PDB file of C-alpha atoms and ligand atoms in Angstrom:
ATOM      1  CA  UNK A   1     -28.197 -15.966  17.209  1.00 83.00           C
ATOM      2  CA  UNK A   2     -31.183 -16.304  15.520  1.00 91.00           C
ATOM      3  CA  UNK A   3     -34.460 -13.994  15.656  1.00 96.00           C
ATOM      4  CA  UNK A   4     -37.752 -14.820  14.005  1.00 98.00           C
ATOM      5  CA  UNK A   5     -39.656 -11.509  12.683  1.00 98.00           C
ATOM      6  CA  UNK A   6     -43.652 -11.190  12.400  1.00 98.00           C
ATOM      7  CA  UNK A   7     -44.499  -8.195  10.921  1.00 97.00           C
ATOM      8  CA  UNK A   8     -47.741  -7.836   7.854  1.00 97.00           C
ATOM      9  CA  UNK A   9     -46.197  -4.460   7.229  1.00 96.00           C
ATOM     10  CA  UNK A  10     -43.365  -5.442   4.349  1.00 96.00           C
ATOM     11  CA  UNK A  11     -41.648  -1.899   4.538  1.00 95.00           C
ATOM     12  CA  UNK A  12     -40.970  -2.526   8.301  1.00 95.00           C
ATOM     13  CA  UNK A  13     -40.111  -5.987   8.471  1.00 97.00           C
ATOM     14  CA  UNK A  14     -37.355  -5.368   5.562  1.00 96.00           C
ATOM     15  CA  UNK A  15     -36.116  -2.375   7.226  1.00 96.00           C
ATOM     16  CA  UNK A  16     -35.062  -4.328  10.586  1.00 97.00           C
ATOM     17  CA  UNK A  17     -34.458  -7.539   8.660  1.00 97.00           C
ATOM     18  CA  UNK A  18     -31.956  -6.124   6.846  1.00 96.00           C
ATOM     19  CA  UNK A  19     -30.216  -3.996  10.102  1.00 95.00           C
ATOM     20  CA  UNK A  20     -30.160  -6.898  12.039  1.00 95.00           C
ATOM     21  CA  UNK A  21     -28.069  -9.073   9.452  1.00 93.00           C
ATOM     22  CA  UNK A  22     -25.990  -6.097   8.975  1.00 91.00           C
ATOM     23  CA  UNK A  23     -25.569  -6.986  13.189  1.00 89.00           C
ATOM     24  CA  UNK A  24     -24.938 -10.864  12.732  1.00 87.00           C
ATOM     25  CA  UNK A  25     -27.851 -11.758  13.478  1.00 89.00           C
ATOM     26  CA  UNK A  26     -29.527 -14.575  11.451  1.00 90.00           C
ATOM     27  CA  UNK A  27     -33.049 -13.717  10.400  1.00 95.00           C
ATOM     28  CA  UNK A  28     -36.497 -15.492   9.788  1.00 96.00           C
ATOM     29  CA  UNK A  29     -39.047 -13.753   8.376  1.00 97.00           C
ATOM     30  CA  UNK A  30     -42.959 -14.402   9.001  1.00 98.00           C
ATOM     31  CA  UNK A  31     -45.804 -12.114   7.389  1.00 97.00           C
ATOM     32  CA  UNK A  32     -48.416 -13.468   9.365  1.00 97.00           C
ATOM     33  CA  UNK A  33     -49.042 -15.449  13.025  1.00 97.00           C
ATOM     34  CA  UNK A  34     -50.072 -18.790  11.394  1.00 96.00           C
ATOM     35  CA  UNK A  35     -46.846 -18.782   9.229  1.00 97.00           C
ATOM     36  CA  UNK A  36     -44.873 -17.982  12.988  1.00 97.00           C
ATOM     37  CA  UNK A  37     -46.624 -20.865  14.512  1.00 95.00           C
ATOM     38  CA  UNK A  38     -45.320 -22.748  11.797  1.00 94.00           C
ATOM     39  CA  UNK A  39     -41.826 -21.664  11.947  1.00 95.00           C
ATOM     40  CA  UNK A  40     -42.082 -22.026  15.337  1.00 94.00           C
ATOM     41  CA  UNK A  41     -42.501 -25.376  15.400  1.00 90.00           C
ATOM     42  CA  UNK A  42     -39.837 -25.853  12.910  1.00 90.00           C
ATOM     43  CA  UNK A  43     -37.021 -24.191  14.339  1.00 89.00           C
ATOM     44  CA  UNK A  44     -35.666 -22.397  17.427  1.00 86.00           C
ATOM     45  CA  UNK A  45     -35.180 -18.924  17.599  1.00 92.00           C
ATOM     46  CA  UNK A  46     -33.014 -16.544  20.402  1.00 90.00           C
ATOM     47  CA  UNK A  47     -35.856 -13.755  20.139  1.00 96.00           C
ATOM     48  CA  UNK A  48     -39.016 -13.219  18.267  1.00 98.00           C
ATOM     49  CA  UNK A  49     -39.941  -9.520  17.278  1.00 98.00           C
ATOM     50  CA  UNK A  50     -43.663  -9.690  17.099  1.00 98.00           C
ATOM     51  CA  UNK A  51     -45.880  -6.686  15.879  1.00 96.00           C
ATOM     52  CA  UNK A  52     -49.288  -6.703  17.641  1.00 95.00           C
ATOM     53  CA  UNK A  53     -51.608  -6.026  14.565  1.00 94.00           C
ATOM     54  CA  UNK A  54     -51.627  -8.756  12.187  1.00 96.00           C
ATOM     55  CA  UNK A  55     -54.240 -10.117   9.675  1.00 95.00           C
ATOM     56  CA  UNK A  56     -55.839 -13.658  11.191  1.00 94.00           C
ATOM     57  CA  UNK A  57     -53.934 -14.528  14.597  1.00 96.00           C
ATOM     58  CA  UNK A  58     -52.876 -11.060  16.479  1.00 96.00           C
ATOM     59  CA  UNK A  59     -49.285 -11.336  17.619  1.00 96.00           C
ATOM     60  CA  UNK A  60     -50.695 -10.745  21.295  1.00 95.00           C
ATOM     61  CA  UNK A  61     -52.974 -14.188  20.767  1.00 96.00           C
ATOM     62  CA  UNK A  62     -49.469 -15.515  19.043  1.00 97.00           C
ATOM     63  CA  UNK A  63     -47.800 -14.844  22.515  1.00 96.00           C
ATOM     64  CA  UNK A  64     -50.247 -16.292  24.906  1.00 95.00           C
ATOM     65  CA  UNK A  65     -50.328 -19.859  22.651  1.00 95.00           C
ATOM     66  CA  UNK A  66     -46.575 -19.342  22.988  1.00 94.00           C
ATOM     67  CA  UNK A  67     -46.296 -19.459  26.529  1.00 92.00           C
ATOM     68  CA  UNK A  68     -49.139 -21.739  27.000  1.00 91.00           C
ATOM     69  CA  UNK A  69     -47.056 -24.404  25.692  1.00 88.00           C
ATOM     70  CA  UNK A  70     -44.195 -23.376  27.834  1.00 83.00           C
ATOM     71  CA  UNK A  71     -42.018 -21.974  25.019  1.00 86.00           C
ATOM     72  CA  UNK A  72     -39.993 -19.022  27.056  1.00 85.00           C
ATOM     73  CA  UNK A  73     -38.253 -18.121  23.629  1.00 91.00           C
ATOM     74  CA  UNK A  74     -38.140 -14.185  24.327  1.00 95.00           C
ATOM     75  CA  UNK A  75     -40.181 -12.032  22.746  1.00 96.00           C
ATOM     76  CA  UNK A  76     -40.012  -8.431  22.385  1.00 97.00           C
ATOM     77  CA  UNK A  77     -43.604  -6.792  21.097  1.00 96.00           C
ATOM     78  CA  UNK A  78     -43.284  -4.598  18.359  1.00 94.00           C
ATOM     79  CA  UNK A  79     -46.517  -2.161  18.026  1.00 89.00           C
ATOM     80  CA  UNK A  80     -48.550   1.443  17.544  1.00 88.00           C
ATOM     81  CA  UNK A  81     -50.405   0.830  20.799  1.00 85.00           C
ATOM     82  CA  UNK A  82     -49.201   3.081  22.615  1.00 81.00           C
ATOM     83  CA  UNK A  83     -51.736   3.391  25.752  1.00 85.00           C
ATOM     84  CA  UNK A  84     -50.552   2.211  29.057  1.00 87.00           C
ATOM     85  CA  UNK A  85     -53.327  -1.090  29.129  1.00 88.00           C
ATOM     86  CA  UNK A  86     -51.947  -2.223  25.936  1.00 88.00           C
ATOM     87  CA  UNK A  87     -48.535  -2.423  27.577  1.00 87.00           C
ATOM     88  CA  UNK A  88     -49.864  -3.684  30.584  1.00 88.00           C
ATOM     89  CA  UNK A  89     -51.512  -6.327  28.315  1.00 90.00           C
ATOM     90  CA  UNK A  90     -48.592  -7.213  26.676  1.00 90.00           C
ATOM     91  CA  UNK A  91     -46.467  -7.675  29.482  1.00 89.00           C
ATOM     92  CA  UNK A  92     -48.706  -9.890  31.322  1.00 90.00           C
ATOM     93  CA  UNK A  93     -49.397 -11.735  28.085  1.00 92.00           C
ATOM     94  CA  UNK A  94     -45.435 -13.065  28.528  1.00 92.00           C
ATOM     95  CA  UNK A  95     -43.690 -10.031  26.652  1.00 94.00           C
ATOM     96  CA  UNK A  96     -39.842  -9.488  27.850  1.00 93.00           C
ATOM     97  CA  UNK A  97     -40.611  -6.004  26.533  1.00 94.00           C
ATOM     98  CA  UNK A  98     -42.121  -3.473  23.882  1.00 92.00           C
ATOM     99  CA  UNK A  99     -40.973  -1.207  21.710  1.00 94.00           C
ATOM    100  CA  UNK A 100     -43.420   1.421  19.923  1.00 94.00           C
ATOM    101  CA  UNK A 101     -43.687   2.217  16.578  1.00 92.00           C
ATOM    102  CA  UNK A 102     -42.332   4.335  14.882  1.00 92.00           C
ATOM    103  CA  UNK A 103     -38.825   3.565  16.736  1.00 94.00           C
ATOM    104  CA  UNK A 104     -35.490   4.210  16.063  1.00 95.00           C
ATOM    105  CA  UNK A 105     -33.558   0.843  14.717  1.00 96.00           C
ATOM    106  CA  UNK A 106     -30.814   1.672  17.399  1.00 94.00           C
ATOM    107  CA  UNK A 107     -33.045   1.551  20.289  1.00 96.00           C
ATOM    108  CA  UNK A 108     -34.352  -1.633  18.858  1.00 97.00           C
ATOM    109  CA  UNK A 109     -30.757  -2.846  18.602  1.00 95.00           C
ATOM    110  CA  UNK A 110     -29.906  -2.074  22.177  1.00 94.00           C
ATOM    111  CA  UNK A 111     -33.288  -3.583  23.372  1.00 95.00           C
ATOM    112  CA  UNK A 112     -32.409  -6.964  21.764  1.00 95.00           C
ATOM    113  CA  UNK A 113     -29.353  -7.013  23.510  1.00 92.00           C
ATOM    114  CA  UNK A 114     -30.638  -6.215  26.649  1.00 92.00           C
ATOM    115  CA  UNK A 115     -33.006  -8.634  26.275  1.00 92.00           C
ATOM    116  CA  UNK A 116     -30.375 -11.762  25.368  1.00 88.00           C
ATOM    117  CA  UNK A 117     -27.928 -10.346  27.596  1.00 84.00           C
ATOM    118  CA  UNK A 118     -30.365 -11.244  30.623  1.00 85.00           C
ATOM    119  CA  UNK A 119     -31.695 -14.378  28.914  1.00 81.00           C
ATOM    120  CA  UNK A 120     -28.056 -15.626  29.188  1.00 73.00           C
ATOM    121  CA  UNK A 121     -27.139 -14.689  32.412  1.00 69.00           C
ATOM    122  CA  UNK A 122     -30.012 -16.292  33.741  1.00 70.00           C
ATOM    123  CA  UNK A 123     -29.648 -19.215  31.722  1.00 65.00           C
ATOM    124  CA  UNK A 124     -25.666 -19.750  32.929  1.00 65.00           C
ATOM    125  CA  UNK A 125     -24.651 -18.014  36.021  1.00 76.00           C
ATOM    126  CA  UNK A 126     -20.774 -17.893  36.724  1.00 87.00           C
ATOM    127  CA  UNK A 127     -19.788 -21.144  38.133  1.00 91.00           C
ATOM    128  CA  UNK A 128     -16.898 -20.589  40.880  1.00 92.00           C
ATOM    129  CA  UNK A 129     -15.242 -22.508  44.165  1.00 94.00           C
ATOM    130  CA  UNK A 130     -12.671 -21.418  45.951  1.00 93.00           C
ATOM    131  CA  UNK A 131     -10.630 -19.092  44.194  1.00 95.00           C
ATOM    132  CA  UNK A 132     -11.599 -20.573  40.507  1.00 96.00           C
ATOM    133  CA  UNK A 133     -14.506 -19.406  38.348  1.00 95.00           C
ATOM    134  CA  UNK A 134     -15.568 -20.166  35.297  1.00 94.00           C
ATOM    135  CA  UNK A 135     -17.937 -17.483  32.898  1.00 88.00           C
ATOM    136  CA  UNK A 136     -20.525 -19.704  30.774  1.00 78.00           C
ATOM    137  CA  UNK A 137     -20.809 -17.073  28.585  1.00 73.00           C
ATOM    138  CA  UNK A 138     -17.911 -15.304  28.174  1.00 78.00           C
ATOM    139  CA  UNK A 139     -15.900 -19.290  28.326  1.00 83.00           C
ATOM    140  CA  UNK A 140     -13.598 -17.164  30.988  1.00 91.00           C
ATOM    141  CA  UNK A 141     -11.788 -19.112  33.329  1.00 96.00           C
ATOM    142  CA  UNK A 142      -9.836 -17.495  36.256  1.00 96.00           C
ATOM    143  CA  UNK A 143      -7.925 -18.300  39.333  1.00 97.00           C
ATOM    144  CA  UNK A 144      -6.783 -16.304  42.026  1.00 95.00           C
ATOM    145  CA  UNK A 145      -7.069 -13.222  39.099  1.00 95.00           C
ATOM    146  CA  UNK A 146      -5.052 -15.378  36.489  1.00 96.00           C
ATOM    147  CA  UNK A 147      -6.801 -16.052  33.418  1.00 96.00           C
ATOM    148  CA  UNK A 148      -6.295 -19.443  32.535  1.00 97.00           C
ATOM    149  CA  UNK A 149      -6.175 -20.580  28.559  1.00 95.00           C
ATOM    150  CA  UNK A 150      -8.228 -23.705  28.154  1.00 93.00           C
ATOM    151  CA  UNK A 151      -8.745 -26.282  25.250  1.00 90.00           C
ATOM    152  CA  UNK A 152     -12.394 -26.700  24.312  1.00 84.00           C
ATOM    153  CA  UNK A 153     -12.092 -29.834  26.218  1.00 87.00           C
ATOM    154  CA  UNK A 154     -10.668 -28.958  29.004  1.00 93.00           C
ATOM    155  CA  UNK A 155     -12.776 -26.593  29.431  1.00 92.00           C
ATOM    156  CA  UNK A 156     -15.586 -28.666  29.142  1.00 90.00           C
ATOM    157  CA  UNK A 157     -13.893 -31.256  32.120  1.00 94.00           C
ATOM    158  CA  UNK A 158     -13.638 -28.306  34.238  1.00 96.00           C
ATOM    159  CA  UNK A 159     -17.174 -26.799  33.272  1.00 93.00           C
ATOM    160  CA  UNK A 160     -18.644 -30.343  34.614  1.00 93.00           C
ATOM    161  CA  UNK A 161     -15.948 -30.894  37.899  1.00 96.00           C
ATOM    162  CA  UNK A 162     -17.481 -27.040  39.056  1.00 94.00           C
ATOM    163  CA  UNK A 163     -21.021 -27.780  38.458  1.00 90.00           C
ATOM    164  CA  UNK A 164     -20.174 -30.606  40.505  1.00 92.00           C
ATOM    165  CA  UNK A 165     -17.905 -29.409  43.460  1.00 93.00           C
ATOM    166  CA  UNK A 166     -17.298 -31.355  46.256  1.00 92.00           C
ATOM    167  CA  UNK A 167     -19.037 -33.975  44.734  1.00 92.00           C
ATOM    168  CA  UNK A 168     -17.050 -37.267  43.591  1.00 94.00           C
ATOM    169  CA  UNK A 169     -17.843 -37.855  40.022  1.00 94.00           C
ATOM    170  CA  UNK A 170     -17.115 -41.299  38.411  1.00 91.00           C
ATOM    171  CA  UNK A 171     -14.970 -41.287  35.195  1.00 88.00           C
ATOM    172  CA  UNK A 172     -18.317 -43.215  33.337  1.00 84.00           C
ATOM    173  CA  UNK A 173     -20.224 -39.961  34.244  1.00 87.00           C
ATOM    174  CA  UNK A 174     -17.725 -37.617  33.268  1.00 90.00           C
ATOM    175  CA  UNK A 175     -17.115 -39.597  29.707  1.00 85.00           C
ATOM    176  CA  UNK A 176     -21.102 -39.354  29.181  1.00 80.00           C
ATOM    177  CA  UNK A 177     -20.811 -35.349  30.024  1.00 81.00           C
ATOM    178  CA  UNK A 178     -18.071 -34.300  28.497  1.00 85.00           C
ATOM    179  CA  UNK A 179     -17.279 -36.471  25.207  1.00 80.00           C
ATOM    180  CA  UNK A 180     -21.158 -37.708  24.382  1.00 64.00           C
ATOM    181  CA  UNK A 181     -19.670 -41.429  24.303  1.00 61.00           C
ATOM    182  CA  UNK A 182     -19.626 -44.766  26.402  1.00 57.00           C
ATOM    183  CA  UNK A 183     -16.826 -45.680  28.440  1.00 56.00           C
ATOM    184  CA  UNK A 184     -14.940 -48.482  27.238  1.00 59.00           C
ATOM    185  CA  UNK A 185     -13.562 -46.619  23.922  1.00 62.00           C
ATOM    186  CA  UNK A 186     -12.435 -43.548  26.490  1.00 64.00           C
ATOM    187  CA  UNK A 187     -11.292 -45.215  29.825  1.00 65.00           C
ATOM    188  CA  UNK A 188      -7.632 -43.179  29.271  1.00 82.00           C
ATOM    189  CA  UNK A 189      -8.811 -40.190  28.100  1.00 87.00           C
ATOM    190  CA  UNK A 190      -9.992 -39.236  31.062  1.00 90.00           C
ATOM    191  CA  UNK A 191      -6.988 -39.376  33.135  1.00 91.00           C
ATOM    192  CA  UNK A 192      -5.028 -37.907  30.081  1.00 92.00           C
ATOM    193  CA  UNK A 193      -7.379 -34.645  30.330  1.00 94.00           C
ATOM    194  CA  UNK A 194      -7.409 -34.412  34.197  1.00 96.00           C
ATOM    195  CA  UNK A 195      -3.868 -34.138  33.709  1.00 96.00           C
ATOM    196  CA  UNK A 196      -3.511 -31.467  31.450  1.00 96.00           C
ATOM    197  CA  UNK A 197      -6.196 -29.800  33.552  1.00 97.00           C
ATOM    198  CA  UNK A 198      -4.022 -29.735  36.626  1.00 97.00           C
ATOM    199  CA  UNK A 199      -1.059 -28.262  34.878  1.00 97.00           C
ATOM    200  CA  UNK A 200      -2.515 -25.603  33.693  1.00 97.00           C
ATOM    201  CA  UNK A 201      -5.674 -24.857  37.027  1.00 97.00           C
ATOM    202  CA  UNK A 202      -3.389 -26.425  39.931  1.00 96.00           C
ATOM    203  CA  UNK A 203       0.542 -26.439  39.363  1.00 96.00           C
ATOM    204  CA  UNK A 204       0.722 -22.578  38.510  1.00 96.00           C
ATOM    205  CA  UNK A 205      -0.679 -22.359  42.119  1.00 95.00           C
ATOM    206  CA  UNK A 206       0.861 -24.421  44.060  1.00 90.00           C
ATOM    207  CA  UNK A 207      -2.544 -25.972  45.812  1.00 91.00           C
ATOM    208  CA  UNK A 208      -4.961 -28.409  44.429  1.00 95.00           C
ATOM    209  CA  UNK A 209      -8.692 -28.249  43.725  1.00 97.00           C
ATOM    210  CA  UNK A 210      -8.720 -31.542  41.192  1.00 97.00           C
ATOM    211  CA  UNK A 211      -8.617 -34.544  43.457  1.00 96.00           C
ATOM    212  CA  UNK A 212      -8.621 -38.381  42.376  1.00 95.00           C
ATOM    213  CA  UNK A 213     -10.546 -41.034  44.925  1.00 94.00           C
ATOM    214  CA  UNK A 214      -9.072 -44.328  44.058  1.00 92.00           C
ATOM    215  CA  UNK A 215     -11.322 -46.544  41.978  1.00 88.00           C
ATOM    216  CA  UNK A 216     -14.236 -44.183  41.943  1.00 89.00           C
ATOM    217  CA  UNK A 217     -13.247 -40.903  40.258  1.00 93.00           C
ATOM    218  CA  UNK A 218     -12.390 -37.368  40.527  1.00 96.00           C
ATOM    219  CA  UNK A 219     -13.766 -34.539  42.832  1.00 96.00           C
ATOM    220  CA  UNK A 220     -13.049 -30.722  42.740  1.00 96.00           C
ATOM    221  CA  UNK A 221     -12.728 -29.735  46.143  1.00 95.00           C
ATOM    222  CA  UNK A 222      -9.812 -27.641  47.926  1.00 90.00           C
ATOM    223  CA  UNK A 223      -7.329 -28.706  50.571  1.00 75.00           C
ATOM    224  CA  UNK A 224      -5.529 -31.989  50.928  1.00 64.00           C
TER     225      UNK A 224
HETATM  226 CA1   CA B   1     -49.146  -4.765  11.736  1.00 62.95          CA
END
């Protein structure tokens, strides 16, 4: 997880620099909104922190040229503003939220998280059918309340057969999803990995949801 900080004042920007390493996080550092824009560009970021005061570009002019090229990178506004227009401003500007100075690191930590925590939920809902879901973000797989223990692979096959339920999905289309390659080098593999799929999400319980459809594919549906 990566965060991008733009703050002029150095005492501040160290301060949560160094508490959000201390949290895992991997930091980026900008002094100014030109040198964001930059960075920006550059690389991508979970979250930027952006104070509102800042010498040449304000962070609130930073925002709107952020979201007028459709960049929804989350951005929580860091500021002294404290009247309720400023807020307002922000907000509407395309701020998830805003914190204001002086704040306590903590709150800032569990604002962050609240902020990423809905960014990936809304980014990769739960997949499920029938009795079988599948957590994008935890990598949880369950069926009928069993907790099933997955290869990365695997998981992947199954990740691509639920966002496709019901649907019959050619072994070509399933090769370019779920190994990156063309077919001819991984016409087996396939069949290999829908079988080690059904041993572990369909024997244990004793009805299928993996199906095959002679000479066209597979399809994830239940019943016969
Ligand atoms: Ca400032």
């Amino acid at each position: 997880m990566s965060i991008l900080i733009v703050e002029d004042e150095l005492r501040v920007r160290a301060f949560v620099a160094r508490g959000l390493t201390e949290e895992g996080f991997r930091i980026r550092e900008s002094e100014n909104g030109e040198q964001a824009q930059e960075l920006l560009r550059q690389e991508h970021f979970e979250l930027i922190l952006l104070d509102w005061m800042l010498p040449g570009l304000s962070g609130i002019d930073l925002l709107k040229a952020i979201r007028a090229q459709q960049d929804i990178t989350p951005v929580l506004m860091l500021t002294a503003k404290d009247a309720v227009a400023d807020r307002i401003a922000a907000l509407n500007a395309g701020a998830d939220d805003y914190l204001i100075k002086p704040f306590a690191f903590e709150e800032l930590l569990a604002r962050i998280r609240a902020i990423l925590r809905r960014v990936s939920q809304r980014a990769s809902p739960t997949l499920s059918y029938a009795d079988l879901t599948l957590d994008p973000v935890t990598r949880k797989v369950v069926r009928a309340g069993v907790e099933l223990s997955l290869t990365a692979r695997e998981y992947a096959l199954l990740q691509f057969l639920l966002e496709h339920a019901g649907e019959v999905v050619s072994r070509t289309r399933i090769v370019q999803a779920v190994w990156d390659h063309d077919f001819e080098t991984f016409s087996n593999v396939v069949e290999v990995y829908i079988r080690y799929l059904r041993a572990k999400v369909d024997e244990p319980f004793g009805s299928r949801l993996i199906h095959t459809v002679r000479g066209v594919g597979y399809v994830l549906r239940s019943g016969t």
